[in-house]
mmCIF file of N, CA and C in Angstrom:
data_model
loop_
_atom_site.group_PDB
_atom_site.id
_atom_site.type_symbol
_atom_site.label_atom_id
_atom_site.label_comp_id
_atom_site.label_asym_id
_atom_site.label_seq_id
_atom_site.Cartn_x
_atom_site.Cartn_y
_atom_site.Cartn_z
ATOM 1 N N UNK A 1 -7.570 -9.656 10.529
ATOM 2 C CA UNK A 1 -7.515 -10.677 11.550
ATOM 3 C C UNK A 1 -8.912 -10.862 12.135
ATOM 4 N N UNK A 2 -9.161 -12.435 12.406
ATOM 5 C CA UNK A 2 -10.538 -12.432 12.895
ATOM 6 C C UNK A 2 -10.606 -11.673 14.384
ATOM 7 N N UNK A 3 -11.992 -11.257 14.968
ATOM 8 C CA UNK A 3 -11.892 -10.497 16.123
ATOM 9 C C UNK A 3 -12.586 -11.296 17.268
ATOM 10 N N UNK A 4 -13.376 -12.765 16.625
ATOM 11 C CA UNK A 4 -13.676 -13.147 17.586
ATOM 12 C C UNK A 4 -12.950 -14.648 17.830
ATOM 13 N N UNK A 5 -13.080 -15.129 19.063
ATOM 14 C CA UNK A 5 -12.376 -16.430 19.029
ATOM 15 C C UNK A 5 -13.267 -17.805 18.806
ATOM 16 N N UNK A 6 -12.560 -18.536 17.530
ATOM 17 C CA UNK A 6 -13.203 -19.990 17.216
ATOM 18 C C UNK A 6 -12.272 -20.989 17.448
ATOM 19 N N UNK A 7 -12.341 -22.207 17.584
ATOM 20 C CA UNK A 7 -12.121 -23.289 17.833
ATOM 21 C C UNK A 7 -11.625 -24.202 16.504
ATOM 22 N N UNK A 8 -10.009 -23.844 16.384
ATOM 23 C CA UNK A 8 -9.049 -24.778 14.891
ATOM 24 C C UNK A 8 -8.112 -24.919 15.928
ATOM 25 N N UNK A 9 -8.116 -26.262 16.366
ATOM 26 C CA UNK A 9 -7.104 -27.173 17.209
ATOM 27 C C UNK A 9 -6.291 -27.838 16.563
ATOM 28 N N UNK A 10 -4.777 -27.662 16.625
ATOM 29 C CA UNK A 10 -3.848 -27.630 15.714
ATOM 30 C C UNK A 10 -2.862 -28.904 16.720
ATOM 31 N N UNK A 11 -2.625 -29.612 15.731
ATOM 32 C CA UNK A 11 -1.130 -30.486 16.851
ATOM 33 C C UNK A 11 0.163 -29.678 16.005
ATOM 34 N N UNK A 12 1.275 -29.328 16.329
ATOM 35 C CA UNK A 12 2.580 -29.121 16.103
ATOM 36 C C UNK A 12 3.363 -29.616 16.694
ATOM 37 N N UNK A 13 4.579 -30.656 16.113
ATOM 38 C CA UNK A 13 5.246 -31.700 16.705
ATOM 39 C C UNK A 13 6.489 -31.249 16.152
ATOM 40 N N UNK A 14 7.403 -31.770 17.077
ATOM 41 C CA UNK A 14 9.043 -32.115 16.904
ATOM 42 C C UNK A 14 9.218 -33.504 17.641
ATOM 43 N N UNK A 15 9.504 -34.109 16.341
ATOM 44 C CA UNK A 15 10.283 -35.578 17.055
ATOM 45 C C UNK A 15 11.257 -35.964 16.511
ATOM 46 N N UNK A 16 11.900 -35.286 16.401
ATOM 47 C CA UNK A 16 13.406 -35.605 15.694
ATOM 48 C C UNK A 16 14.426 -36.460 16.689
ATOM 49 N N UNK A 17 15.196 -37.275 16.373
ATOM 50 C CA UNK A 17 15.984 -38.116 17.467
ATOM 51 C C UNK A 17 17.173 -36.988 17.895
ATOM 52 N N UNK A 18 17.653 -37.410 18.662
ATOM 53 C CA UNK A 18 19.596 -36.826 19.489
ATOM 54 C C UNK A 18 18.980 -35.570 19.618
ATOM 55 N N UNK A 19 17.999 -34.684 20.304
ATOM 56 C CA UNK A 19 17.502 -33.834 20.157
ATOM 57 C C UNK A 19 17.033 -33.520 21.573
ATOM 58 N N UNK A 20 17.502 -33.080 22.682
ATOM 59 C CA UNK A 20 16.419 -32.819 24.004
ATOM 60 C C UNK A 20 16.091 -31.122 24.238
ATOM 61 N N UNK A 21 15.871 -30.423 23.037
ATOM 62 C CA UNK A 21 15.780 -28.920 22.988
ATOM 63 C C UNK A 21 14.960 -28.801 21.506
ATOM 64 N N UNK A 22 13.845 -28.736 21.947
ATOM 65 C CA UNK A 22 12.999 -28.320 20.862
ATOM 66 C C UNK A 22 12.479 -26.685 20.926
ATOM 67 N N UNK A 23 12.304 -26.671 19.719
ATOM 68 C CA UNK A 23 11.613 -24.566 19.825
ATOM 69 C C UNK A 23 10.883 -24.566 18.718
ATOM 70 N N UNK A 24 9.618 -24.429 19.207
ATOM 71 C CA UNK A 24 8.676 -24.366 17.732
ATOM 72 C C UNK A 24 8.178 -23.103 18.393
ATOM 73 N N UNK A 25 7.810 -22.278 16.583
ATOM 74 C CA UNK A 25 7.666 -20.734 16.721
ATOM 75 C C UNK A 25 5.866 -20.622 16.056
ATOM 76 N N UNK A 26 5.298 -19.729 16.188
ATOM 77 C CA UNK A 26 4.205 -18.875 15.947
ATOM 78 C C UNK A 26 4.640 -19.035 14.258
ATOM 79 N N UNK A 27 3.825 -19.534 13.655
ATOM 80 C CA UNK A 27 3.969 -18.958 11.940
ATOM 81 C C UNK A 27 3.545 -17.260 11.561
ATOM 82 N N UNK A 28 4.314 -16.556 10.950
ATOM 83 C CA UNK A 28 3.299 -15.678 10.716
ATOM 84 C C UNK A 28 1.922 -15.437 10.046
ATOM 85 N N UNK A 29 1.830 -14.288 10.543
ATOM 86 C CA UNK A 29 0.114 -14.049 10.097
ATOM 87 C C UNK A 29 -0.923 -15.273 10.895
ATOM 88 N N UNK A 30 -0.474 -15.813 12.378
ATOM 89 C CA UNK A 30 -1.251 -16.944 13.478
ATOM 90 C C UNK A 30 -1.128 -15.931 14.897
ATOM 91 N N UNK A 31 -1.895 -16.950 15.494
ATOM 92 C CA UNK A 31 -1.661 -16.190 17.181
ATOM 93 C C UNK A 31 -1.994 -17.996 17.936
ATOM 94 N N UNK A 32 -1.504 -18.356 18.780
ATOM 95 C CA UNK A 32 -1.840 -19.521 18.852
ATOM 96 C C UNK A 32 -1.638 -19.715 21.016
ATOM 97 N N UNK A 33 -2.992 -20.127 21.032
ATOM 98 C CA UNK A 33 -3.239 -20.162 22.384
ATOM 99 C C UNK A 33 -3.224 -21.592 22.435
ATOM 100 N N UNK A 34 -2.269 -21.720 23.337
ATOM 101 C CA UNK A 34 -1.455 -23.091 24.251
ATOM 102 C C UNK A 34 -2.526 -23.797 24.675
ATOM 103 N N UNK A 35 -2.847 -24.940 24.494
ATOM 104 C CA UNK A 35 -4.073 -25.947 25.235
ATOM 105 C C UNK A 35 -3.392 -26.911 25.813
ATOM 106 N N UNK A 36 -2.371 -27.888 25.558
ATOM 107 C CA UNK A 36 -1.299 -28.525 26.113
ATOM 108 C C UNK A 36 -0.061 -28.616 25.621
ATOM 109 N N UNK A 37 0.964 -29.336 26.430
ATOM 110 C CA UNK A 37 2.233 -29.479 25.450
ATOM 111 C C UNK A 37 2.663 -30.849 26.415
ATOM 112 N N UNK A 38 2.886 -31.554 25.480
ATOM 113 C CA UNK A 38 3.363 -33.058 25.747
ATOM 114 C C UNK A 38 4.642 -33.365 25.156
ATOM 115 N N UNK A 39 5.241 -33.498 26.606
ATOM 116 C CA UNK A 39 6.609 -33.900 26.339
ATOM 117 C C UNK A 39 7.083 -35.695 26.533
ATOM 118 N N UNK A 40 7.397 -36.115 25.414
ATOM 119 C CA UNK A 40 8.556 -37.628 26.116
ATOM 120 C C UNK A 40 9.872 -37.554 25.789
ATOM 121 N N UNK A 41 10.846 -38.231 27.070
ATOM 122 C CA UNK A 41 11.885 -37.983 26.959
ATOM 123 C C UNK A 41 12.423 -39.345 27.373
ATOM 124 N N UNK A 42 13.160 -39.706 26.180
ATOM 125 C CA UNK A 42 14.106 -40.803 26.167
ATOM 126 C C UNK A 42 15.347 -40.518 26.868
ATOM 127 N N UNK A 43 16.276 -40.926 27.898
ATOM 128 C CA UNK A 43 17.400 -40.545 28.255
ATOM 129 C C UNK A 43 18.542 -41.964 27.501
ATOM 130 N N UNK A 44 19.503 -41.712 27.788
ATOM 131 C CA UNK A 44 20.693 -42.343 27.480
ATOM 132 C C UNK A 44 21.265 -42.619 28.579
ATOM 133 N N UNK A 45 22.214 -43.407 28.847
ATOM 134 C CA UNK A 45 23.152 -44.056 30.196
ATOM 135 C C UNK A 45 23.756 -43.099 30.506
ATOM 136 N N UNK A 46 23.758 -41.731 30.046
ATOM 137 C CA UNK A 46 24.819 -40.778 30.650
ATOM 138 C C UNK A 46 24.132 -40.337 31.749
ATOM 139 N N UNK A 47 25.436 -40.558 32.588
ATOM 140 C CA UNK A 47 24.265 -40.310 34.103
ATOM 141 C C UNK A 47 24.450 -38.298 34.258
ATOM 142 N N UNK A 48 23.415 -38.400 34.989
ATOM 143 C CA UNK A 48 22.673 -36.973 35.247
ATOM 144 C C UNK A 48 21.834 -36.663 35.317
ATOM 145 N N UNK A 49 20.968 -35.844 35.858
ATOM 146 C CA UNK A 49 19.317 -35.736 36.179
ATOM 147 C C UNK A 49 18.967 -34.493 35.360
ATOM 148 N N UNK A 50 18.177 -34.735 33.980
ATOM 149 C CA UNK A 50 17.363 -34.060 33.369
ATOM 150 C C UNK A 50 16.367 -33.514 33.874
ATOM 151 N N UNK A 51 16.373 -31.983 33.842
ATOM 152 C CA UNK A 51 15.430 -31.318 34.138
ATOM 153 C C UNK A 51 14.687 -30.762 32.844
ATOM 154 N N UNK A 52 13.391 -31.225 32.558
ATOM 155 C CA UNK A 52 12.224 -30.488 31.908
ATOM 156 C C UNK A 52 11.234 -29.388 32.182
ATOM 157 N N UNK A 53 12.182 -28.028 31.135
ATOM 158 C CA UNK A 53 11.241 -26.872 31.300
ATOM 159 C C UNK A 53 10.866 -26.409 30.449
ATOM 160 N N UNK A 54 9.804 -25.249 30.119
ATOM 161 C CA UNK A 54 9.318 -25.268 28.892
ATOM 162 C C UNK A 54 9.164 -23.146 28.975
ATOM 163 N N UNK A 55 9.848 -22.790 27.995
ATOM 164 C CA UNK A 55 10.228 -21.467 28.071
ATOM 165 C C UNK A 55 9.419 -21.078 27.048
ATOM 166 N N UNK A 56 8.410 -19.655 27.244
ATOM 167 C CA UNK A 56 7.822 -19.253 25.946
ATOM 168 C C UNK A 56 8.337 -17.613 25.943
ATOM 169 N N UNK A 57 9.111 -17.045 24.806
ATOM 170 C CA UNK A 57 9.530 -16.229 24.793
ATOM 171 C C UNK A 57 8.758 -15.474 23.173
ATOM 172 N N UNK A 58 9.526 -13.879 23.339
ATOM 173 C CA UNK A 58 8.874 -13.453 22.082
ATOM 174 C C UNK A 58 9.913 -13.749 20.679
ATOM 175 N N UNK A 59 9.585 -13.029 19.782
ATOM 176 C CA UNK A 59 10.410 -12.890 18.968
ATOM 177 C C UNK A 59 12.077 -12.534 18.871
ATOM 178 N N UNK A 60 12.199 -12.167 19.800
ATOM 179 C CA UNK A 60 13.731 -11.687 20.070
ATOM 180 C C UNK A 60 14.370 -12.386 21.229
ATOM 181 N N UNK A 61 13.745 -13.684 22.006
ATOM 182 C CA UNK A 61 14.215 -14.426 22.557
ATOM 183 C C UNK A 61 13.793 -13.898 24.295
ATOM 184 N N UNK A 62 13.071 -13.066 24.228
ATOM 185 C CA UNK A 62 13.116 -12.793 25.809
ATOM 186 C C UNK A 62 11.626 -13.371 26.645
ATOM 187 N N UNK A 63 12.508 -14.043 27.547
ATOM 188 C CA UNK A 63 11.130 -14.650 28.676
ATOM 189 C C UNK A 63 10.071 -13.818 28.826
ATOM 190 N N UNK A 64 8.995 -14.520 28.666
ATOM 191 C CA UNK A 64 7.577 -14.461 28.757
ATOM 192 C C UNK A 64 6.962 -15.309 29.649
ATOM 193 N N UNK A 65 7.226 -16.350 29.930
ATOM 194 C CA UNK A 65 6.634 -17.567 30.823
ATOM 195 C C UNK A 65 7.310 -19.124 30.851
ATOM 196 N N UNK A 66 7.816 -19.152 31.937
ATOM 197 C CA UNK A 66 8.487 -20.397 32.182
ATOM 198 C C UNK A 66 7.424 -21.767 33.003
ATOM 199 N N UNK A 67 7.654 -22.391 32.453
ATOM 200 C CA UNK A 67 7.253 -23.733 33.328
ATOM 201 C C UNK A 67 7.931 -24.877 33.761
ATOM 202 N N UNK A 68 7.985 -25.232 34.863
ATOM 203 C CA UNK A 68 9.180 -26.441 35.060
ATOM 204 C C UNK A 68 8.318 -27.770 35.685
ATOM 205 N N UNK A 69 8.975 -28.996 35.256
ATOM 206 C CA UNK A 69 8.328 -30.290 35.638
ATOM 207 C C UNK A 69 8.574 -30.267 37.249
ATOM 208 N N UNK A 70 8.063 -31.324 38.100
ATOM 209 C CA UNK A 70 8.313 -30.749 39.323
ATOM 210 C C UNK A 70 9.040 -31.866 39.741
ATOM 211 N N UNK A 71 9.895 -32.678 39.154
ATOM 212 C CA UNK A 71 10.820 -33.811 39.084
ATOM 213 C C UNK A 71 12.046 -33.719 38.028
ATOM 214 N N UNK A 72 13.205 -34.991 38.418
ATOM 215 C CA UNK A 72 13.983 -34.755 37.719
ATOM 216 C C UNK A 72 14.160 -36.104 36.775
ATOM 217 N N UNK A 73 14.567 -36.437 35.753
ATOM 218 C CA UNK A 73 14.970 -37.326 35.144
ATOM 219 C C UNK A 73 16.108 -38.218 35.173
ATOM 220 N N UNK A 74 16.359 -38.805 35.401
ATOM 221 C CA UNK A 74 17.835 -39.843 35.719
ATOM 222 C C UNK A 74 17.833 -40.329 34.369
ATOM 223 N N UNK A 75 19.125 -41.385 34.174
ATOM 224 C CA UNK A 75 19.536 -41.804 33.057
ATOM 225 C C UNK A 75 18.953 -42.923 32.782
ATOM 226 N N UNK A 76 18.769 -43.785 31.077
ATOM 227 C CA UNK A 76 18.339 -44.666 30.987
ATOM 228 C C UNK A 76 16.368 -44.991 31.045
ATOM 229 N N UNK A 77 16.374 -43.633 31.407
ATOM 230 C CA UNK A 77 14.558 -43.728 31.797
ATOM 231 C C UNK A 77 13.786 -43.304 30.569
ATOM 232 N N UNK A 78 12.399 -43.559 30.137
ATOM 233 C CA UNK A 78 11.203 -42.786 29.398
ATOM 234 C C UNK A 78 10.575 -42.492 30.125
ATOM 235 N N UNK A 79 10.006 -41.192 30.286
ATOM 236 C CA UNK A 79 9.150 -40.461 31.072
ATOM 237 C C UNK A 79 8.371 -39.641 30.128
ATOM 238 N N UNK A 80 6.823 -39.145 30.581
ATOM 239 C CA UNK A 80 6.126 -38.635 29.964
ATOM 240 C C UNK A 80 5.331 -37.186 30.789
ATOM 241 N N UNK A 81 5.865 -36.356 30.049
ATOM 242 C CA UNK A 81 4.758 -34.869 30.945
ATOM 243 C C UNK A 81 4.031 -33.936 30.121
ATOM 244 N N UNK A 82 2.994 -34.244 30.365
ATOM 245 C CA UNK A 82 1.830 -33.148 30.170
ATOM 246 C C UNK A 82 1.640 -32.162 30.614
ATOM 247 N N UNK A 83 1.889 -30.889 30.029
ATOM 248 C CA UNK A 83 1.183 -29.796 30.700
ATOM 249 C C UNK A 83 0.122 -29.250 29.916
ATOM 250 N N UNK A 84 -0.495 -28.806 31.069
ATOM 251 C CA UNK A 84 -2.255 -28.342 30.481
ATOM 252 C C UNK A 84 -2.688 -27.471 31.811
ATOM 253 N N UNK A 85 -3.546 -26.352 31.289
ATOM 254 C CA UNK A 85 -4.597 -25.528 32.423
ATOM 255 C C UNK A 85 -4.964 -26.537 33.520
ATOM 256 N N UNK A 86 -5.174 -26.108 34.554
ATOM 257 C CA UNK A 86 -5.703 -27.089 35.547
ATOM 258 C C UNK A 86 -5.671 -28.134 36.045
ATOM 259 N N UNK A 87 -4.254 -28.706 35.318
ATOM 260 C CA UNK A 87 -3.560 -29.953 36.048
ATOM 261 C C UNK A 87 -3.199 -29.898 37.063
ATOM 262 N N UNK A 88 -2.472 -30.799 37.927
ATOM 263 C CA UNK A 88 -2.080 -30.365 38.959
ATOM 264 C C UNK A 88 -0.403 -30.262 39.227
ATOM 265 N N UNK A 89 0.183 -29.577 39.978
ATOM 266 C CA UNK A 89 1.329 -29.386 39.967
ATOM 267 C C UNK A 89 2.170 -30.817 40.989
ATOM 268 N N UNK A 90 2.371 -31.782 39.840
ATOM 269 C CA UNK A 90 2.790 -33.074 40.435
ATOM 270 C C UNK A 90 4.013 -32.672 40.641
ATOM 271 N N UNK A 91 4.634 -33.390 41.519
ATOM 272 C CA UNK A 91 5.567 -33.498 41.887
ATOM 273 C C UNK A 91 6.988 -34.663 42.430
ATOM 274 N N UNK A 92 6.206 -35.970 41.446
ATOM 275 C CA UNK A 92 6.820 -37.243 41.319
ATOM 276 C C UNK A 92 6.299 -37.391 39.880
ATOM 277 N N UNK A 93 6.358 -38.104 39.899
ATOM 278 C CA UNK A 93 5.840 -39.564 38.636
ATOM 279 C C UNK A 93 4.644 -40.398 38.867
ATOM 280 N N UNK A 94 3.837 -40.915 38.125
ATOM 281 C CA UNK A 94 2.925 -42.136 38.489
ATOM 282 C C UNK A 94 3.305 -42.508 37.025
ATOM 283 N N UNK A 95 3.756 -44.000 37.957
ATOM 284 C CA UNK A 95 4.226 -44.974 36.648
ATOM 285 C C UNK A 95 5.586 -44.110 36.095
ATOM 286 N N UNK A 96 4.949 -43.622 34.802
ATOM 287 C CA UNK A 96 6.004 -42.841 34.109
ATOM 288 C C UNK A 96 5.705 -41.301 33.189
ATOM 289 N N UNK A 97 4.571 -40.868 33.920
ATOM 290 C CA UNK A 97 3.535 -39.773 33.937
ATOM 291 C C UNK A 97 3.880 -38.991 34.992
ATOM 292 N N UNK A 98 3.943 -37.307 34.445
ATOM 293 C CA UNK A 98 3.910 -36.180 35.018
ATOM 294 C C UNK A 98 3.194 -35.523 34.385
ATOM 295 N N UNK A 99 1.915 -34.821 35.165
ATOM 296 C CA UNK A 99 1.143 -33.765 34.732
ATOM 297 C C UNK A 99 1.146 -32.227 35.816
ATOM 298 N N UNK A 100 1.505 -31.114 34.955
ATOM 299 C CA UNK A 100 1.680 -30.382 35.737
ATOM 300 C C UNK A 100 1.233 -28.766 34.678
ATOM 301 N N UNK A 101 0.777 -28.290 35.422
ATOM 302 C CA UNK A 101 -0.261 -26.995 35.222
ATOM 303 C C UNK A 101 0.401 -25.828 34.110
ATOM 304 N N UNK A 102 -0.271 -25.432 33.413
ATOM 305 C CA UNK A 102 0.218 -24.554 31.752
ATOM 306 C C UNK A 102 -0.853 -23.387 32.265
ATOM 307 N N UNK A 103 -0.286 -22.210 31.855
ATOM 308 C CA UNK A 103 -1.138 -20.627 32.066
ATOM 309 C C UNK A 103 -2.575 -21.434 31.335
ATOM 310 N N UNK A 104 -3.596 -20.625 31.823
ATOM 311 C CA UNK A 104 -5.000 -21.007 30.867
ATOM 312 C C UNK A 104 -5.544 -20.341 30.043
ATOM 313 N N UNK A 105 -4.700 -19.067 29.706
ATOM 314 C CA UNK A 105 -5.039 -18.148 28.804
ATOM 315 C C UNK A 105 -3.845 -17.435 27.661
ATOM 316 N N UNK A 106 -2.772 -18.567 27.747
ATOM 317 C CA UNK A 106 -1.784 -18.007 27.295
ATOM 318 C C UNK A 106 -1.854 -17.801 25.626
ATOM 319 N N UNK A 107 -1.736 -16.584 25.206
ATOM 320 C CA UNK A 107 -1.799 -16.393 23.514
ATOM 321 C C UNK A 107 -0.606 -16.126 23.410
ATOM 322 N N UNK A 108 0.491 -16.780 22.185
ATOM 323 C CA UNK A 108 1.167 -16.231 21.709
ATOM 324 C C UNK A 108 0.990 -15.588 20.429
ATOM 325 N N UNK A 109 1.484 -14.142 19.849
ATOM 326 C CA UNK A 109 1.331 -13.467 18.408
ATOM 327 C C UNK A 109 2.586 -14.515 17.581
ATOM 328 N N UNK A 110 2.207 -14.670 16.443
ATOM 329 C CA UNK A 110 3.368 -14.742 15.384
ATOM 330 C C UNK A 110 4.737 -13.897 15.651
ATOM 331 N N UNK A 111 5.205 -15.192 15.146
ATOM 332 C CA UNK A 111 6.862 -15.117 16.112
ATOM 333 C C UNK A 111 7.743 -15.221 17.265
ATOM 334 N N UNK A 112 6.410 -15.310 18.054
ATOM 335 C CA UNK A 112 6.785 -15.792 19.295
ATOM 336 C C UNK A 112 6.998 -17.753 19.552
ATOM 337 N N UNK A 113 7.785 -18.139 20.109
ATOM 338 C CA UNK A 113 8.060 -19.596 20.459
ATOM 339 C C UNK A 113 8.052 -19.964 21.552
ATOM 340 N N UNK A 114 8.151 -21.589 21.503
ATOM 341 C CA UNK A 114 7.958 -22.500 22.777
ATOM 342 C C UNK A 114 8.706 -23.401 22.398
ATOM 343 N N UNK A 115 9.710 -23.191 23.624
ATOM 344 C CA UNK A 115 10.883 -23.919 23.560
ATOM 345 C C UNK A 115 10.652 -25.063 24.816
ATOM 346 N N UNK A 116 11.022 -26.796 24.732
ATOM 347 C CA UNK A 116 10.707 -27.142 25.731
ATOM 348 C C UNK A 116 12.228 -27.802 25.458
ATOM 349 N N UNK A 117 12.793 -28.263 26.911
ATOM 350 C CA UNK A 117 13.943 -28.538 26.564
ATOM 351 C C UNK A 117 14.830 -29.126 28.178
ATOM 352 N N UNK A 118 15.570 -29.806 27.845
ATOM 353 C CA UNK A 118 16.593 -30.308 29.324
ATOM 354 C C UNK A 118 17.459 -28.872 29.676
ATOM 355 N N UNK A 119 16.906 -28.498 30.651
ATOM 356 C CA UNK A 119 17.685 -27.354 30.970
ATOM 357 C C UNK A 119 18.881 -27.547 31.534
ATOM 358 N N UNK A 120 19.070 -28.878 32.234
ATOM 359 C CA UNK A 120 20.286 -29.042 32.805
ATOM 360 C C UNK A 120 21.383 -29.934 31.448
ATOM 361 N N UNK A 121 21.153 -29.850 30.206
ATOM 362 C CA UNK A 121 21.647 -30.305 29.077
ATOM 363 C C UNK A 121 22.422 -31.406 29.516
ATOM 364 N N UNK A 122 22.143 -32.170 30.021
ATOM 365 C CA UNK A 122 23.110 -33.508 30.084
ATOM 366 C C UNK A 122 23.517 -34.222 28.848
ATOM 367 N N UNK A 123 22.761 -34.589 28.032
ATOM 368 C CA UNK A 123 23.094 -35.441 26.948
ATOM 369 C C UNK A 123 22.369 -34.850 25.996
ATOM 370 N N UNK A 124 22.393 -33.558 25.283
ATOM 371 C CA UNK A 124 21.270 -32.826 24.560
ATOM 372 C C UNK A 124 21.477 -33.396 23.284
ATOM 373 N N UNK A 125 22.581 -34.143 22.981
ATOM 374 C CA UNK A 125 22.701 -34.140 21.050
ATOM 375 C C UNK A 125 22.315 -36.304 21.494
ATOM 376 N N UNK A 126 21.744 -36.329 22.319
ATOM 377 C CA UNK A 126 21.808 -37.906 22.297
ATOM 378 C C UNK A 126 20.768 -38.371 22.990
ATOM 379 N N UNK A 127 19.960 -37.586 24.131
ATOM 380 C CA UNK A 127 18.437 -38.339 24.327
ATOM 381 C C UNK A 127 17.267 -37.740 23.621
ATOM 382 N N UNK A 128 16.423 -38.491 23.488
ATOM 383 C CA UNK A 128 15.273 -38.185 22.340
ATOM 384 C C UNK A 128 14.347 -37.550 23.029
ATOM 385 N N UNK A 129 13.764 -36.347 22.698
ATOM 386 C CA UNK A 129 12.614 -36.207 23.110
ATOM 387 C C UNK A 129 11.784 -35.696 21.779
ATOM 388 N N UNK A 130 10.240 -35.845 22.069
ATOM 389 C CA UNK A 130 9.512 -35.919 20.930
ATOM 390 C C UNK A 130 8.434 -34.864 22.271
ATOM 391 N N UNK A 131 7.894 -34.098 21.266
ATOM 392 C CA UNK A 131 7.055 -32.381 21.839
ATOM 393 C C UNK A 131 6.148 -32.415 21.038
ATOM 394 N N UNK A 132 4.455 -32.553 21.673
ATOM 395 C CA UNK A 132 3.676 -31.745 20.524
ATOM 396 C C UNK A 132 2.770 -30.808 20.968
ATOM 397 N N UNK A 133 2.762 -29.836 20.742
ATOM 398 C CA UNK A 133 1.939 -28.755 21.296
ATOM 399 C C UNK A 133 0.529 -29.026 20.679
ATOM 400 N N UNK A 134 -0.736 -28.879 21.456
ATOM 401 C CA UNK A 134 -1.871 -28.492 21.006
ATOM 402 C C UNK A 134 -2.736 -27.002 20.993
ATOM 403 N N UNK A 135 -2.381 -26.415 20.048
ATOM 404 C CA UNK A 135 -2.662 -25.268 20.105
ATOM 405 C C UNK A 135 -4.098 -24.966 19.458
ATOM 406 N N UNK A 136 -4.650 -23.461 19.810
ATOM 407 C CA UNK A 136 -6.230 -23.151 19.180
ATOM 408 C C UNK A 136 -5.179 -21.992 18.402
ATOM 409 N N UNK A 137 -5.425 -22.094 16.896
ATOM 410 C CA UNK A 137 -4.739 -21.369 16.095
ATOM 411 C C UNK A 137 -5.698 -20.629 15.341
ATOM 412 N N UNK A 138 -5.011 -18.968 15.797
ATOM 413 C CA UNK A 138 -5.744 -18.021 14.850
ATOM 414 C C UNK A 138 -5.039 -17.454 14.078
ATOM 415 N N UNK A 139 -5.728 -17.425 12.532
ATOM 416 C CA UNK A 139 -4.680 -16.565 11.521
ATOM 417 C C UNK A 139 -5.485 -15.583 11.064
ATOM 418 N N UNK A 140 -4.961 -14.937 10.135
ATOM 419 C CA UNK A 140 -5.558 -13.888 9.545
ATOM 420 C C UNK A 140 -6.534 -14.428 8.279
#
């Protein structure tokens, strides 16, 4: 494994439709430090207020670091949230933009994932959301 850190900026996406629970994992033999993760979320008429959080756990599923949007989603809406180091921890919308603050040093090892997802599952098999992480990816 390399020992020092270089700069291979990676996008990893899920945009699959009827989908508001994405989990993309660490490949093995990578370590991949979080630079942002951009979420959009399509809702459907089913009323209920979507909450967007973004869970990074290890290999065996156990919390490591949670992040939550600092708003909720209603039905029928597209909304867009960024998280990244040093954003700020919004707490509405502008326009249809939320940016709100990601650890600034977070490494995950291979096998570990990042799950971003409607925690309050209102319509999980029917609003779209599309996730792409930008990660600095180290492999062996």
């Amino acid at each position: 494994m390399r020992t020092t850190r270089f700069f291979n900026i990676v996008q990893v996406a899920d945009a699959t439709l009827n989908d508001s629970d994405k989990t993309l994992t660490v490949p093995a033999n990578a370590q991949w430090r979080l630079a942002s993760v951009y979420a959009q979320l399509i809702t459907t008429a089913t009323a209920g207020n979507r909450q967007v959080d973004i869970l990074c756990t290890d290999a065996s599923d156990n919390e490591i670091a949670k992040f939550v949007a600092g708003a909720v989603q209603a039905a029928s809406l597209t909304r867009t949230y960024v998280f990244a180091p040093l954003h700020p921890q919004e707490t509405a919308f502008t326009n249809t933009l939320m940016l709100r603050a990601l650890a600034g040093d977070l490494v995950l090892p291979a096998g570990y994932k990042v799950r971003v997802f409607d925690s309050a599952a209102i319509d999980a098999a029917a609003d779209d959301m599309t996730v792409r992480l930008l990660v600095e990816e180290m492999t062996e």
